[in-house]
Amino acid sequence: MLNADQLTNLRTRSEAVASSVHRAWMHYQVLRGLQSAASRDQESLLTHPHAFDAIYRAVFDALYVTIGQVTDTSKHSESLRNLVKMARGYPVQRTVIRQLEQILLTTQPRDGSPLHRLHRWRNQHTAHRTLAASTSQFYEENQLRLGEIEE
């Protein structure tokens, strides 16, 4: 049985993770909407190409930052990994922990996976602004399509 502090800790961390997941989904939906609008009305897009590009890039940056929050592995982050770690230390039903662990497995970036490429964008392009991230090779190797992100 969870005591009041344990319940508060789990609830707070799970709400933080859920908030990041919700924000990531919202950013993804905005990108889908922008892409759909651009494909339906290209003339409108051409009247403000810089504005469209700036908005798209800003929302994309926000998307991979929030996905990075969910999948973060640092010790003090409000991430899925740390939620699972906390739950393991509390008297939580093992079936719940196994479900969380299965979800956690799907959020681990594998080489070449869309999540791996998202992490590379976040780490090398936005968070640390490396020279490698400014090359055309980086863009080619880490190209992402919205459908891949949804997976």
Coordinates of C-alpha atoms in Angstrom, one line a residue:
M1 CA 0.0 0.0 0.0
L2 CA 1.3 3.4 -1.0
N3 CA 1.7 6.0 1.7
A4 CA 0.6 9.6 1.1
D5 CA 4.1 10.9 0.2
Q6 CA 4.7 8.0 -2.3
L7 CA 1.3 8.6 -3.9
T8 CA 2.0 12.3 -4.2
N9 CA 5.5 11.7 -5.7
L10 CA 4.1 9.2 -8.3
R11 CA 1.2 11.5 -9.2
T12 CA 3.4 14.5 -9.6
R13 CA 6.0 12.7 -11.8
S14 CA 3.3 11.0 -13.8
E15 CA 1.5 14.3 -14.4
A16 CA 4.8 15.9 -15.5
V17 CA 5.4 13.1 -18.0
A18 CA 1.8 13.2 -19.2
S19 CA 2.1 17.0 -19.7
S20 CA 5.2 16.5 -21.9
V21 CA 3.5 13.8 -23.9
H22 CA 0.5 16.0 -24.4
R23 CA 2.6 19.0 -25.5
A24 CA 4.6 16.7 -27.9
W25 CA 1.3 15.5 -29.4
M26 CA 0.1 19.1 -29.7
H27 CA 3.2 20.2 -31.5
Y28 CA 3.0 17.2 -33.8
Q29 CA -0.6 18.1 -34.7
V30 CA 0.4 21.7 -35.4
L31 CA 3.1 20.4 -37.8
R32 CA 0.6 18.2 -39.5
G33 CA -1.8 21.1 -39.9
L34 CA 0.9 23.4 -41.3
Q35 CA 2.0 20.7 -43.7
S36 CA -1.6 20.0 -44.8
A37 CA -2.3 23.7 -45.3
A38 CA 0.8 24.1 -47.3
S39 CA 0.0 21.3 -49.6
R40 CA -3.6 22.5 -50.2
D41 CA -2.8 26.2 -50.7
Q42 CA 0.7 26.7 -52.0
E43 CA 0.0 30.2 -53.2
S44 CA -0.9 31.4 -49.7
L45 CA 2.4 29.8 -48.5
L46 CA 4.4 31.6 -51.2
T47 CA 3.1 35.0 -50.0
H48 CA 4.8 34.4 -46.6
P49 CA 7.5 31.8 -47.0
H50 CA 9.8 33.1 -44.3
A51 CA 7.0 33.2 -41.7
F52 CA 5.8 29.7 -42.6
D53 CA 9.4 28.4 -42.4
A54 CA 10.0 30.1 -39.1
I55 CA 6.8 28.8 -37.5
Y56 CA 7.4 25.3 -38.8
R57 CA 11.0 25.2 -37.5
A58 CA 10.0 26.6 -34.1
V59 CA 7.2 24.0 -33.7
F60 CA 9.6 21.3 -34.8
D61 CA 12.2 22.4 -32.2
A62 CA 9.5 22.4 -29.6
L63 CA 8.4 18.9 -30.6
Y64 CA 11.8 17.3 -30.2
V65 CA 12.5 19.2 -27.0
T66 CA 9.3 17.8 -25.4
I67 CA 10.0 14.3 -26.7
G68 CA 13.4 14.7 -25.2
Q69 CA 11.8 15.5 -21.9
V70 CA 9.8 12.3 -21.9
T71 CA 12.8 10.1 -22.9
D72 CA 15.4 11.9 -20.9
T73 CA 17.8 9.7 -18.9
S74 CA 19.3 12.2 -16.6
K75 CA 18.9 11.6 -12.9
H76 CA 16.6 14.6 -11.9
S77 CA 14.4 14.8 -15.0
E78 CA 10.7 14.3 -15.0
S79 CA 10.9 11.5 -17.6
L80 CA 9.3 8.2 -18.2
R81 CA 12.5 6.4 -17.2
N82 CA 12.5 8.1 -13.8
L83 CA 8.8 7.5 -13.3
V84 CA 9.5 3.7 -13.8
K85 CA 12.5 3.9 -11.5
M86 CA 10.4 5.6 -8.8
A87 CA 7.6 3.1 -9.2
R88 CA 10.0 0.2 -8.8
G89 CA 11.0 1.5 -5.4
Y90 CA 7.5 1.8 -4.2
P91 CA 5.0 -0.9 -3.4
V92 CA 3.3 -0.7 -6.8
Q93 CA 1.6 -3.6 -8.4
R94 CA 4.1 -5.6 -10.5
T95 CA 1.7 -5.7 -13.4
V96 CA 1.6 -1.9 -13.5
I97 CA 5.4 -1.7 -13.4
R98 CA 5.7 -4.3 -16.2
Q99 CA 3.3 -2.2 -18.3
L100 CA 5.4 0.9 -17.7
E101 CA 8.6 -1.0 -18.5
Q102 CA 7.1 -2.1 -21.8
I103 CA 6.3 1.5 -22.7
L104 CA 9.8 2.6 -21.6
L105 CA 11.3 0.0 -24.0
T106 CA 9.5 1.6 -26.9
T107 CA 10.9 5.0 -26.0
Q108 CA 14.6 3.9 -26.2
P109 CA 16.3 5.3 -29.3
R110 CA 17.8 2.7 -31.6
D111 CA 20.4 3.6 -34.2
G112 CA 18.8 5.1 -37.2
S113 CA 15.3 5.0 -35.6
P114 CA 13.1 8.2 -35.8
L115 CA 13.6 8.6 -32.1
H116 CA 17.4 8.4 -32.5
R117 CA 17.3 11.0 -35.2
L118 CA 15.0 13.3 -33.1
H119 CA 17.6 13.0 -30.3
R120 CA 20.3 14.0 -32.6
W121 CA 18.3 17.0 -33.8
R122 CA 17.7 18.0 -30.2
N123 CA 21.3 17.4 -28.9
Q124 CA 23.4 18.5 -31.9
H125 CA 21.1 21.2 -33.5
T126 CA 19.1 22.9 -30.9
A127 CA 20.6 22.2 -27.4
H128 CA 24.3 22.4 -28.3
R129 CA 24.4 23.9 -31.8
T130 CA 27.3 21.8 -33.1
L131 CA 29.2 22.5 -36.3
A132 CA 28.3 19.0 -37.6
A133 CA 24.6 19.9 -37.3
S134 CA 25.1 22.7 -39.8
T135 CA 26.2 20.5 -42.6
S136 CA 24.1 19.1 -45.4
Q137 CA 25.3 15.6 -44.4
F138 CA 23.6 16.0 -40.9
Y139 CA 20.4 17.0 -42.6
E140 CA 20.5 14.0 -45.0
E141 CA 21.4 11.5 -42.3
N142 CA 18.7 12.8 -39.9
Q143 CA 15.9 13.6 -42.2
L144 CA 12.5 12.9 -40.6
R145 CA 9.0 12.7 -41.9
L146 CA 6.0 13.4 -39.8
G147 CA 4.7 9.9 -40.3
E148 CA 7.9 8.5 -38.8
I149 CA 7.5 10.7 -35.7
E150 CA 4.0 9.5 -35.2
E151 CA 5.2 5.9 -35.0

